[in-house]
mmCIF file of C-alpha atoms and ligand atoms in Angstrom:
data_model
loop_
_atom_site.group_PDB
_atom_site.id
_atom_site.type_symbol
_atom_site.label_atom_id
_atom_site.label_comp_id
_atom_site.label_asym_id
_atom_site.label_seq_id
_atom_site.Cartn_x
_atom_site.Cartn_y
_atom_site.Cartn_z
ATOM 1 C CA MET A 1 -20.562 10.109 24.283
ATOM 2 C CA ALA A 2 -20.023 12.792 21.424
ATOM 3 C CA ILE A 3 -21.154 15.575 23.805
ATOM 4 C CA LEU A 4 -18.358 14.493 26.274
ATOM 5 C CA ASP A 5 -15.489 14.311 23.811
ATOM 6 C CA TYR A 6 -16.646 17.769 22.415
ATOM 7 C CA LEU A 7 -16.357 19.146 25.914
ATOM 8 C CA LEU A 8 -13.202 17.497 27.029
ATOM 9 C CA ARG A 9 -11.340 17.566 23.902
ATOM 10 C CA LYS A 10 -8.041 16.272 24.417
ATOM 11 C CA ARG A 11 -5.192 18.889 24.192
ATOM 12 C CA LYS A 12 -2.446 17.035 22.469
ATOM 13 C CA LYS A 13 -3.721 16.116 19.077
ATOM 14 C CA SER A 14 -3.393 12.685 18.099
ATOM 15 C CA ALA A 15 -2.433 13.162 14.547
ATOM 16 C CA ALA A 16 0.864 15.030 15.962
ATOM 17 C CA VAL A 17 1.786 12.077 18.113
ATOM 18 C CA ALA A 18 1.227 9.929 15.055
ATOM 19 C CA LYS A 19 3.594 12.015 12.937
ATOM 20 C CA GLU A 20 6.278 12.039 15.240
ATOM 21 C CA ARG A 21 6.186 8.237 16.140
ATOM 22 C CA LEU A 22 6.284 7.533 12.467
ATOM 23 C CA GLN A 23 9.355 9.843 11.785
ATOM 24 C CA ILE A 24 11.294 7.915 14.598
ATOM 25 C CA ILE A 25 9.780 4.416 13.116
ATOM 26 C CA LEU A 26 10.890 5.329 9.728
ATOM 27 C CA ALA A 27 14.297 6.684 10.304
ATOM 28 C CA ARG A 28 15.293 3.498 12.333
ATOM 29 C CA GLU A 29 13.840 1.177 9.391
ATOM 30 C CA HIS A 30 15.821 3.114 7.005
ATOM 31 C CA ILE A 31 19.145 2.809 8.840
ATOM 32 C CA ASP A 32 18.194 -1.079 9.077
ATOM 33 C CA ARG A 33 17.471 -0.921 5.247
ATOM 34 C CA SER A 34 20.703 0.915 4.150
ATOM 35 C CA GLY A 35 22.936 -1.467 5.456
ATOM 36 C CA PRO A 36 23.608 -5.229 4.470
ATOM 37 C CA ASP A 37 20.772 -7.755 4.641
ATOM 38 C CA TYR A 38 22.323 -9.226 7.990
ATOM 39 C CA LEU A 39 22.188 -5.974 9.908
ATOM 40 C CA PRO A 40 18.608 -6.771 11.406
ATOM 41 C CA GLU A 41 19.864 -10.135 12.512
ATOM 42 C CA LEU A 42 22.896 -9.080 13.693
ATOM 43 C CA LYS A 43 21.136 -6.733 15.804
ATOM 44 C CA LYS A 44 18.860 -9.476 17.350
ATOM 45 C CA ASP A 45 21.966 -11.468 17.947
ATOM 46 C CA ILE A 46 23.447 -8.406 19.872
ATOM 47 C CA LEU A 47 20.225 -7.934 21.834
ATOM 48 C CA LYS A 48 20.273 -11.540 22.880
ATOM 49 C CA VAL A 49 23.687 -11.164 24.657
ATOM 50 C CA VAL A 50 23.069 -7.700 26.095
ATOM 51 C CA GLU A 51 19.648 -8.989 27.490
ATOM 52 C CA LYS A 52 21.598 -11.618 29.575
ATOM 53 C CA TYR A 53 22.767 -8.720 31.363
ATOM 54 C CA VAL A 54 20.743 -5.603 31.115
ATOM 55 C CA ALA A 55 16.813 -5.269 29.977
ATOM 56 C CA ILE A 56 16.785 -3.171 27.013
ATOM 57 C CA ASP A 57 14.485 -2.617 23.939
ATOM 58 C CA TYR A 58 15.549 -3.604 20.254
ATOM 59 C CA ASP A 59 15.606 0.185 19.491
ATOM 60 C CA LYS A 60 17.893 0.903 21.777
ATOM 61 C CA ILE A 61 20.568 -0.723 19.655
ATOM 62 C CA GLN A 62 22.019 0.991 16.673
ATOM 63 C CA VAL A 63 24.388 -0.813 14.333
ATOM 64 C CA THR A 64 25.435 1.167 11.240
ATOM 65 C CA ILE A 65 28.068 0.505 8.734
ATOM 66 C CA GLU A 66 30.075 3.247 7.310
ATOM 67 C CA ASN A 67 32.422 3.244 4.314
ATOM 68 C CA ASP A 68 35.339 5.159 5.214
ATOM 69 C CA GLY A 69 37.666 5.100 2.265
ATOM 70 C CA ASN A 70 38.598 1.626 1.696
ATOM 71 C CA CYS A 71 37.561 0.033 4.955
ATOM 72 C CA GLU A 72 34.120 -0.612 6.200
ATOM 73 C CA ILE A 73 33.541 0.503 10.000
ATOM 74 C CA LEU A 74 30.776 -1.376 11.989
ATOM 75 C CA GLU A 75 29.572 1.153 14.609
ATOM 76 C CA LEU A 76 27.717 -0.500 17.459
ATOM 77 C CA ASN A 77 25.669 1.957 19.886
ATOM 78 C CA ILE A 78 23.636 0.921 22.648
ATOM 79 C CA SER A 79 21.768 3.296 24.964
ATOM 80 C CA LEU A 80 21.150 1.904 28.210
ATOM 81 C CA PRO A 81 18.482 2.776 30.253
ATOM 82 C CA ASP A 82 18.733 4.561 33.669
ATOM 83 C CA SER A 83 18.127 1.434 35.555
ATOM 84 C CA SER A 84 20.593 -0.180 33.945
ATOM 85 C CA THR A 85 22.665 -0.764 37.304
ATOM 86 C CA VAL A 86 19.909 -2.836 38.777
ATOM 87 C CA PRO A 87 20.476 -6.535 38.077
ATOM 88 C CA LEU A 88 18.478 -8.129 35.366
ATOM 89 C CA THR A 89 16.807 -10.482 37.803
ATOM 90 C CA LYS A 90 15.125 -7.398 39.595
ATOM 91 C CA VAL A 91 14.409 -5.801 36.379
ATOM 92 C CA ARG A 92 12.436 -8.662 35.389
ATOM 93 C CA LYS A 93 10.437 -9.359 38.413
ATOM 94 C CA ALA A 94 9.561 -5.447 38.644
ATOM 95 C CA MET B 1 4.657 0.652 -25.164
ATOM 96 C CA ALA B 2 2.523 -1.097 -22.997
ATOM 97 C CA LYS B 3 2.693 -0.143 -19.199
ATOM 98 C CA VAL B 4 2.530 -2.450 -15.936
ATOM 99 C CA ILE B 5 1.074 -0.824 -13.117
ATOM 100 C CA VAL B 6 1.114 -2.276 -9.566
ATOM 101 C CA VAL B 7 -1.309 -1.202 -7.032
ATOM 102 C CA THR B 8 0.387 -2.008 -3.558
ATOM 103 C CA SER B 9 0.409 -0.952 0.062
ATOM 104 C CA GLY B 10 1.993 -3.640 2.330
ATOM 105 C CA LYS B 11 -1.026 -3.370 4.727
ATOM 106 C CA GLY B 12 -3.908 -5.354 4.088
ATOM 107 C CA GLY B 13 -7.352 -3.603 3.520
ATOM 108 C CA VAL B 14 -6.410 -0.182 2.857
ATOM 109 C CA GLY B 15 -8.068 -0.073 -0.903
ATOM 110 C CA LYS B 16 -5.867 -1.755 -3.246
ATOM 111 C CA THR B 17 -8.533 -3.841 -4.984
ATOM 112 C CA THR B 18 -11.040 -0.841 -5.092
ATOM 113 C CA THR B 19 -8.278 1.112 -6.396
ATOM 114 C CA SER B 20 -7.128 -1.640 -9.363
ATOM 115 C CA ALA B 21 -10.709 -2.054 -10.348
ATOM 116 C CA SER B 22 -11.265 1.582 -10.770
ATOM 117 C CA VAL B 23 -8.021 2.651 -12.129
ATOM 118 C CA ALA B 24 -8.460 -0.142 -14.940
ATOM 119 C CA THR B 25 -11.881 0.779 -15.725
ATOM 120 C CA GLY B 26 -11.055 4.586 -15.987
ATOM 121 C CA LEU B 27 -7.831 3.918 -18.104
ATOM 122 C CA ALA B 28 -10.230 1.743 -20.411
ATOM 123 C CA LYS B 29 -12.946 4.677 -20.533
ATOM 124 C CA ARG B 30 -10.181 6.883 -21.689
ATOM 125 C CA GLY B 31 -9.777 4.524 -24.823
ATOM 126 C CA TYR B 32 -6.714 2.281 -23.531
ATOM 127 C CA LYS B 33 -6.781 -1.394 -23.966
ATOM 128 C CA THR B 34 -6.590 -2.459 -20.422
ATOM 129 C CA VAL B 35 -6.250 -5.767 -18.562
ATOM 130 C CA VAL B 36 -6.600 -5.851 -14.665
ATOM 131 C CA ILE B 37 -4.772 -8.773 -12.981
ATOM 132 C CA ASP B 38 -5.708 -10.204 -9.451
ATOM 133 C CA PHE B 39 -2.318 -11.380 -7.950
ATOM 134 C CA ASP B 40 -4.333 -12.234 -4.601
ATOM 135 C CA VAL B 41 -3.786 -15.824 -4.793
ATOM 136 C CA GLY B 42 -6.372 -17.916 -2.523
ATOM 137 C CA LEU B 43 -8.381 -14.905 -1.826
ATOM 138 C CA ARG B 44 -9.689 -13.760 -5.145
ATOM 139 C CA ASN B 45 -12.033 -10.851 -4.827
ATOM 140 C CA LEU B 46 -11.314 -8.543 -7.943
ATOM 141 C CA ASP B 47 -13.717 -10.321 -9.807
ATOM 142 C CA LEU B 48 -16.451 -9.403 -7.152
ATOM 143 C CA VAL B 49 -15.483 -5.681 -7.228
ATOM 144 C CA MET B 50 -15.675 -5.867 -10.903
ATOM 145 C CA GLY B 51 -18.867 -7.700 -10.870
ATOM 146 C CA CYS B 52 -17.826 -10.578 -13.140
ATOM 147 C CA GLU B 53 -17.576 -13.287 -10.465
ATOM 148 C CA ARG B 54 -19.952 -15.640 -12.317
ATOM 149 C CA ARG B 55 -18.117 -15.767 -15.566
ATOM 150 C CA VAL B 56 -14.714 -16.935 -14.050
ATOM 151 C CA VAL B 57 -13.760 -20.342 -15.617
ATOM 152 C CA TYR B 58 -10.013 -20.236 -15.685
ATOM 153 C CA ASP B 59 -7.758 -18.125 -13.887
ATOM 154 C CA PHE B 60 -4.179 -16.551 -13.698
ATOM 155 C CA VAL B 61 -2.386 -19.943 -12.176
ATOM 156 C CA ASN B 62 -4.291 -22.034 -15.161
ATOM 157 C CA VAL B 63 -2.623 -19.992 -17.641
ATOM 158 C CA ILE B 64 0.740 -20.155 -15.860
ATOM 159 C CA HIS B 65 0.668 -23.861 -15.739
ATOM 160 C CA GLY B 66 -0.556 -24.042 -19.488
ATOM 161 C CA GLU B 67 -3.935 -25.490 -18.625
ATOM 162 C CA ALA B 68 -5.545 -22.933 -20.373
ATOM 163 C CA SER B 69 -4.721 -20.252 -22.891
ATOM 164 C CA LEU B 70 -4.669 -16.632 -22.069
ATOM 165 C CA LYS B 71 -7.623 -15.881 -24.421
ATOM 166 C CA GLN B 72 -9.634 -18.511 -22.530
ATOM 167 C CA ALA B 73 -8.889 -17.043 -19.010
ATOM 168 C CA LEU B 74 -9.274 -13.351 -20.084
ATOM 169 C CA ILE B 75 -13.024 -12.069 -18.968
ATOM 170 C CA ARG B 76 -14.389 -9.333 -20.933
ATOM 171 C CA ASP B 77 -15.695 -6.365 -18.859
ATOM 172 C CA LYS B 78 -19.590 -6.289 -19.322
ATOM 173 C CA ARG B 79 -19.599 -2.512 -19.683
ATOM 174 C CA LEU B 80 -16.192 -1.582 -21.445
ATOM 175 C CA ALA B 81 -15.257 -3.519 -24.628
ATOM 176 C CA ASN B 82 -11.537 -2.750 -24.122
ATOM 177 C CA LEU B 83 -11.193 -3.799 -20.542
ATOM 178 C CA ASP B 84 -10.419 -7.366 -19.689
ATOM 179 C CA ILE B 85 -10.081 -9.023 -16.253
ATOM 180 C CA LEU B 86 -7.646 -11.803 -15.124
ATOM 181 C CA PRO B 87 -8.714 -13.537 -12.010
ATOM 182 C CA ALA B 88 -6.592 -14.889 -9.478
ATOM 183 C CA SER B 89 -6.710 -18.641 -8.501
ATOM 184 C CA GLN B 90 -8.620 -19.759 -5.392
ATOM 185 C CA THR B 91 -5.726 -22.382 -4.756
ATOM 186 C CA ARG B 92 -4.144 -22.502 -1.406
ATOM 187 C CA ASP B 93 -0.776 -22.728 -2.848
ATOM 188 C CA LYS B 94 0.692 -19.554 -2.704
ATOM 189 C CA GLU B 95 3.677 -20.541 -4.399
ATOM 190 C CA ALA B 96 1.666 -21.167 -7.624
ATOM 191 C CA LEU B 97 2.887 -18.034 -9.270
ATOM 192 C CA VAL B 98 6.277 -18.609 -10.557
ATOM 193 C CA LYS B 99 8.450 -15.693 -11.785
ATOM 194 C CA GLU B 100 8.889 -17.006 -15.328
ATOM 195 C CA GLY B 101 5.174 -17.914 -15.704
ATOM 196 C CA VAL B 102 4.200 -14.494 -14.681
ATOM 197 C CA GLU B 103 6.970 -13.003 -16.841
ATOM 198 C CA ARG B 104 5.670 -14.821 -19.764
ATOM 199 C CA VAL B 105 1.916 -13.825 -19.264
ATOM 200 C CA LEU B 106 2.936 -10.424 -18.794
ATOM 201 C CA ASN B 107 4.801 -10.364 -21.956
ATOM 202 C CA GLU B 108 2.106 -11.867 -23.808
ATOM 203 C CA LEU B 109 -0.385 -9.053 -22.459
ATOM 204 C CA ARG B 110 2.075 -6.296 -23.392
ATOM 205 C CA LYS B 111 1.551 -7.265 -27.152
ATOM 206 C CA THR B 112 -2.204 -6.847 -26.950
ATOM 207 C CA HIS B 113 -3.024 -4.230 -24.186
ATOM 208 C CA ASP B 114 -1.800 -0.616 -23.496
ATOM 209 C CA TYR B 115 -2.022 -0.902 -19.721
ATOM 210 C CA ILE B 116 -1.840 -3.807 -17.532
ATOM 211 C CA VAL B 117 -2.635 -3.264 -13.825
ATOM 212 C CA CYS B 118 -1.684 -5.767 -11.222
ATOM 213 C CA ASP B 119 -3.788 -5.827 -7.923
ATOM 214 C CA SER B 120 -1.453 -6.700 -5.193
ATOM 215 C CA PRO B 121 -2.068 -9.223 -2.373
ATOM 216 C CA ALA B 122 -1.182 -7.375 1.380
ATOM 217 C CA GLY B 123 1.995 -8.137 2.932
ATOM 218 C CA ILE B 124 5.661 -7.795 1.957
ATOM 219 C CA GLU B 125 6.329 -11.561 1.147
ATOM 220 C CA THR B 126 6.413 -13.494 -2.060
ATOM 221 C CA GLY B 127 2.886 -12.577 -3.315
ATOM 222 C CA ALA B 128 3.440 -8.760 -2.999
ATOM 223 C CA VAL B 129 6.955 -8.987 -4.431
ATOM 224 C CA MET B 130 5.448 -11.151 -7.436
ATOM 225 C CA ALA B 131 3.012 -8.283 -8.014
ATOM 226 C CA LEU B 132 5.561 -5.715 -8.160
ATOM 227 C CA TYR B 133 8.429 -7.204 -9.593
ATOM 228 C CA PHE B 134 7.710 -6.551 -13.407
ATOM 229 C CA ALA B 135 6.213 -3.001 -12.698
ATOM 230 C CA ASP B 136 6.994 0.168 -14.694
ATOM 231 C CA GLU B 137 4.932 2.177 -12.373
ATOM 232 C CA ALA B 138 3.611 1.768 -8.694
ATOM 233 C CA ILE B 139 0.597 3.236 -7.010
ATOM 234 C CA VAL B 140 1.256 3.233 -3.327
ATOM 235 C CA VAL B 141 -1.992 3.236 -1.533
ATOM 236 C CA THR B 142 -1.926 4.459 1.978
ATOM 237 C CA ASN B 143 -4.465 5.211 4.733
ATOM 238 C CA PRO B 144 -3.981 8.020 7.020
ATOM 239 C CA GLU B 145 -2.983 5.958 9.884
ATOM 240 C CA VAL B 146 0.246 4.814 11.435
ATOM 241 C CA SER B 147 0.714 1.037 10.504
ATOM 242 C CA SER B 148 -0.596 2.047 6.925
ATOM 243 C CA VAL B 149 2.351 4.621 6.458
ATOM 244 C CA ARG B 150 4.967 2.305 7.753
ATOM 245 C CA ASP B 151 3.948 -0.517 5.490
ATOM 246 C CA SER B 152 3.899 1.719 2.501
ATOM 247 C CA ASP B 153 7.335 2.798 3.482
ATOM 248 C CA ARG B 154 8.448 -0.785 3.598
ATOM 249 C CA ILE B 155 6.896 -1.346 0.021
ATOM 250 C CA LEU B 156 8.680 1.626 -1.085
ATOM 251 C CA GLY B 157 12.006 -0.121 0.131
ATOM 252 C CA ILE B 158 11.295 -3.178 -1.655
ATOM 253 C CA LEU B 159 10.170 -1.348 -5.019
ATOM 254 C CA SER B 160 13.747 0.071 -4.919
ATOM 255 C CA ALA B 161 15.596 -2.872 -4.022
ATOM 256 C CA LYS B 162 14.105 -6.137 -5.288
ATOM 257 C CA SER B 163 11.633 -5.194 -8.468
ATOM 258 C CA LYS B 164 13.234 -6.404 -11.760
ATOM 259 C CA ARG B 165 13.843 -2.688 -12.644
ATOM 260 C CA ALA B 166 16.139 -2.247 -9.400
ATOM 261 C CA LEU B 167 18.215 -5.409 -9.810
ATOM 262 C CA ASP B 168 18.465 -4.745 -13.445
ATOM 263 C CA GLY B 169 19.686 -1.180 -12.876
ATOM 264 C CA ASP B 170 17.336 0.282 -15.347
ATOM 265 C CA GLU B 171 15.285 3.351 -14.562
ATOM 266 C CA PRO B 172 13.602 3.064 -11.501
ATOM 267 C CA ILE B 173 9.682 2.398 -10.915
ATOM 268 C CA LYS B 174 7.768 5.359 -11.063
ATOM 269 C CA GLU B 175 5.837 5.699 -7.809
ATOM 270 C CA HIS B 176 2.747 7.322 -7.078
ATOM 271 C CA LEU B 177 1.172 8.027 -3.723
ATOM 272 C CA LEU B 178 -2.392 7.359 -3.446
ATOM 273 C CA ILE B 179 -4.129 8.629 0.132
ATOM 274 C CA THR B 180 -7.333 6.574 0.458
ATOM 275 C CA ARG B 181 -10.064 6.622 3.129
ATOM 276 C CA TYR B 182 -9.119 10.038 3.771
ATOM 277 C CA ASP B 183 -11.729 12.447 6.140
ATOM 278 C CA PRO B 184 -11.159 16.098 5.880
ATOM 279 C CA ASN B 185 -12.946 16.651 9.123
ATOM 280 C CA ARG B 186 -11.120 14.455 11.268
ATOM 281 C CA VAL B 187 -7.749 15.653 9.820
ATOM 282 C CA SER B 188 -9.012 19.352 10.776
ATOM 283 C CA ALA B 189 -9.721 18.166 14.157
ATOM 284 C CA GLY B 190 -6.320 16.788 14.529
ATOM 285 C CA GLU B 191 -7.333 13.203 14.734
ATOM 286 C CA MET B 192 -5.820 11.997 11.343
ATOM 287 C CA LEU B 193 -2.389 12.463 9.478
ATOM 288 C CA SER B 194 -2.878 15.153 6.895
ATOM 289 C CA ILE B 195 -1.911 14.873 3.251
ATOM 290 C CA ASP B 196 0.972 17.043 3.923
ATOM 291 C CA ASP B 197 2.287 14.644 6.779
ATOM 292 C CA ILE B 198 2.236 11.770 4.348
ATOM 293 C CA ILE B 199 3.709 13.139 1.759
ATOM 294 C CA GLU B 200 6.622 14.378 3.994
ATOM 295 C CA LEU B 201 6.987 10.751 5.748
ATOM 296 C CA LEU B 202 7.150 8.836 2.433
ATOM 297 C CA GLY B 203 8.537 11.262 0.195
ATOM 298 C CA ILE B 204 6.822 10.494 -3.000
ATOM 299 C CA PRO B 205 4.699 12.556 -5.356
ATOM 300 C CA LEU B 206 0.936 12.469 -4.545
ATOM 301 C CA ALA B 207 -1.178 11.202 -7.285
ATOM 302 C CA GLY B 208 -4.498 11.511 -5.577
ATOM 303 C CA VAL B 209 -6.660 11.536 -2.644
ATOM 304 C CA ILE B 210 -9.633 9.491 -2.105
ATOM 305 C CA PRO B 211 -12.229 10.539 0.271
ATOM 306 C CA GLU B 212 -14.000 8.032 2.810
ATOM 307 C CA SER B 213 -17.376 7.443 1.537
ATOM 308 C CA THR B 214 -20.082 5.127 2.164
ATOM 309 C CA SER B 215 -20.519 4.860 -1.610
ATOM 310 C CA VAL B 216 -17.476 2.556 -1.894
ATOM 311 C CA LEU B 217 -19.324 0.051 -0.145
ATOM 312 C CA GLN B 218 -22.411 0.205 -1.856
ATOM 313 C CA ALA B 219 -20.441 0.087 -5.286
ATOM 314 C CA SER B 220 -18.607 -2.955 -4.342
ATOM 315 C CA ASN B 221 -21.905 -4.628 -3.023
ATOM 316 C CA SER B 222 -23.328 -4.188 -6.534
ATOM 317 C CA GLY B 223 -20.048 -5.046 -8.349
ATOM 318 C CA VAL B 224 -19.931 -1.907 -10.138
ATOM 319 C CA PRO B 225 -16.439 0.042 -9.747
ATOM 320 C CA ILE B 226 -16.788 3.228 -7.959
ATOM 321 C CA ILE B 227 -15.381 5.349 -10.743
ATOM 322 C CA HIS B 228 -18.618 4.624 -12.762
ATOM 323 C CA ASP B 229 -20.326 6.567 -10.072
ATOM 324 C CA GLU B 230 -20.522 10.159 -10.938
ATOM 325 C CA ASN B 231 -22.302 11.170 -7.862
ATOM 326 C CA SER B 232 -19.661 9.789 -5.473
ATOM 327 C CA ILE B 233 -16.811 12.189 -4.604
ATOM 328 C CA SER B 234 -14.692 8.938 -4.260
ATOM 329 C CA GLY B 235 -15.943 8.044 -7.968
ATOM 330 C CA LEU B 236 -14.818 11.473 -9.007
ATOM 331 C CA ALA B 237 -11.453 11.408 -7.077
ATOM 332 C CA TYR B 238 -10.533 8.192 -8.940
ATOM 333 C CA GLN B 239 -11.407 9.953 -12.105
ATOM 334 C CA ASP B 240 -9.090 12.745 -11.241
ATOM 335 C CA LEU B 241 -6.286 9.967 -10.300
ATOM 336 C CA VAL B 242 -6.553 8.506 -13.613
ATOM 337 C CA GLU B 243 -6.195 11.862 -15.421
ATOM 338 C CA ARG B 244 -3.210 12.341 -13.385
ATOM 339 C CA LEU B 245 -1.684 9.070 -14.078
ATOM 340 C CA LEU B 246 -2.086 9.889 -17.645
ATOM 341 C CA GLY B 247 0.102 13.036 -17.215
ATOM 342 C CA GLU B 248 -2.786 15.787 -16.625
ATOM 343 C CA GLU B 249 -2.094 18.114 -13.873
ATOM 344 C CA ILE B 250 -5.366 18.808 -12.013
ATOM 345 C CA PRO B 251 -5.750 20.132 -8.433
ATOM 346 C CA ILE B 252 -6.770 17.674 -5.462
ATOM 347 C CA ARG B 253 -10.295 17.909 -4.708
ATOM 348 C CA PHE B 254 -12.891 17.069 -1.976
ATOM 349 C CA ILE B 255 -10.160 17.789 0.968
ATOM 350 C CA THR B 256 -11.767 20.514 2.691
ATOM 351 C CA PRO B 257 -13.855 19.917 5.813
ATOM 352 C CA VAL B 258 -17.601 19.903 5.596
ATOM 353 C CA LYS B 259 -18.839 21.970 8.447
ATOM 354 C CA LYS B 260 -21.142 19.894 10.765
ATOM 355 C CA GLY B 261 -24.415 21.464 12.298
ATOM 356 C CA LEU B 262 -24.221 22.071 16.057
ATOM 357 C CA PHE B 263 -26.661 18.978 16.366
ATOM 358 C CA LYS B 264 -24.053 16.506 15.003
ATOM 359 C CA ARG B 265 -21.259 18.218 17.008
ATOM 360 C CA LEU B 266 -23.111 17.455 20.129
ATOM 361 C CA PHE B 267 -24.541 14.167 19.386
ATOM 362 C CA GLY B 268 -22.207 12.374 17.025
ATOM 363 C CA THR B 269 -22.867 11.157 13.294
HETATM 364 N N1 LIG C 1 -12.584 5.492 0.050
HETATM 365 C C1 LIG C 1 -13.033 4.615 0.413
HETATM 366 N N2 LIG C 1 -14.211 4.816 1.452
HETATM 367 C C2 LIG C 1 -14.711 3.992 2.235
HETATM 368 N N3 LIG C 1 -14.528 2.621 2.211
HETATM 369 C C3 LIG C 1 -13.443 2.264 1.373
HETATM 370 C C4 LIG C 1 -12.718 3.009 0.751
HETATM 371 N N4 LIG C 1 -11.864 2.457 0.002
HETATM 372 C C5 LIG C 1 -11.857 1.096 0.406
HETATM 373 N N5 LIG C 1 -12.842 1.055 1.175
HETATM 374 C C6 LIG C 1 -13.390 -0.304 1.892
HETATM 375 O O1 LIG C 1 -12.388 -0.929 2.264
HETATM 376 C C7 LIG C 1 -12.347 -2.248 2.330
HETATM 377 C C8 LIG C 1 -11.235 -3.189 1.884
HETATM 378 O O2 LIG C 1 -10.998 -2.380 0.512
HETATM 379 P P1 LIG C 1 -10.234 -3.184 -0.620
HETATM 380 O O3 LIG C 1 -10.972 -4.628 -0.715
HETATM 381 O O4 LIG C 1 -9.997 -2.521 -1.700
HETATM 382 O O5 LIG C 1 -8.781 -3.252 0.072
HETATM 383 P P2 LIG C 1 -7.715 -4.093 -0.153
HETATM 384 O O6 LIG C 1 -6.196 -3.111 -0.006
HETATM 385 O O7 LIG C 1 -7.330 -4.535 -1.741
HETATM 386 O O8 LIG C 1 -7.739 -5.393 0.820
HETATM 387 P P3 LIG C 1 -6.743 -6.506 0.870
HETATM 388 O O9 LIG C 1 -5.309 -6.241 1.444
HETATM 389 O O10 LIG C 1 -7.342 -7.823 1.899
HETATM 390 O O11 LIG C 1 -6.600 -7.049 -0.527
HETATM 391 C C9 LIG C 1 -13.541 -2.443 1.517
HETATM 392 O O12 LIG C 1 -14.640 -3.027 2.387
HETATM 393 C C10 LIG C 1 -13.787 -1.416 0.688
HETATM 394 O O13 LIG C 1 -15.255 -1.011 0.532
HETATM 395 MG MG1 LIG C 2 -7.356 -6.567 -2.457
#
C-alpha cells in the first residue's frame, strides 16, 4: 500500500542504519584480516570455551596482535553481556 | 602492453556478467582488440548476454586441457571484428581451472589482444580467486545494499592479499568501484545507500554508477550488450565507465532523482 507507506513514512531512514551496520561489520572484518590467518579460528575456539560458561556472541570477542618492538602481544578482549551472572542453563532456556 | 581486467564482486547477481559484456564491447568499440573470458565454470552465461551461445563449440577448459586451440575456442563477436569471447565450460568440476593453465592461456592472449576482460564467478573461493589472480586492474561491482558492500570489501581484501601482484610484491592491482542497480529516487528517500556512503565504506576510487533500468533485462533477453543501446541510461552510463577506464575524466550522470507525479507517489509505480 503505497498510500500507507507515504503517510506513515518511517522516521529512521534505513539507509543510515545500513551504513552504521556496515561501518561496524567492516571494522571487525578488517581486524580479523590484518592479523595472522589463524586469528578467526582462534576466536572460534575461544568462543567455544567461553560459551561453556557464558552465552556471548562471536563479535564480542576481540583478538588483536600487536607488534611491540621485538615481541608480539596477543590481546584478548571479551565483553560479557549484562546477564553474564546468570548461569548458562538459564540463559539458554530463556 | 596488454591489460587484464577482472570484473568481480563477491556477492552473486550484482551485475558482473552484464558489466563484463558491456566493458569488453565498449573497449572494442573504441578500437582496442579485446577478449572477454567467462570464468564461471559450470554456470556459463556470458555467451547468452553476448548473444553468441549457438556458436559455442569449445571452451576455456578445453583450451587449458589442450583439447582445442585458442583459435578454435575463441568466438568472434557478430558486431565487432576486434572482439572475441572465450566461453566457460559447463563441466561440473569446479577445479577444472588450474593456475598454470589459466596463466598459459592469458599469456597467449596478451600477445594478440590489448584488453583481456575476466568475468568472475560469485563467491570468494577458488573460482573467484582464479579470475582475479592475474589481474592488472579490477572492477569491483557493488549494489547499494549491505551484503553486497560487505562482500566487495572482502574481495578487496583478497585482491590485496591473494592476487599474483600482491604475492609477488609488484605494484598493486588498480581498483575501480562500480556501483550498479543504483536508484536515485530511493537514495533521496533515505532507503538506499548513497554513492558517497559506499565510497566512504570501501575507500576505493569510483569509476562509474549504473542506474537500475528495465532496459538491462531487455538487452540480456535479446543477447545484445546494453552498451549498444544509446537510448538506455544504463547503456550510456556503461559508455562513460569505459571512457573513465581509458583515463578520461567525465562527470557521473543519471544520479539525480526523477520527480514522480502525485499519482505515482500515492499509488506506487
Ligand atoms: N543496472 C541494472 N538494472 C537492472 N537490472 C540489472 C542491472 N544490472 C544487472 N541487472 C540484472 O541483474 C541480474 C544479474 O546480472 P548479472 O548476471 O550480470 O550478475 P552477475 O553478477 O554476473 O551474477 P552471477 O554472480 O550469478 O554471475 C540480471 O537479470 C540482470 O539483467
Ligand atoms: Mg555472472
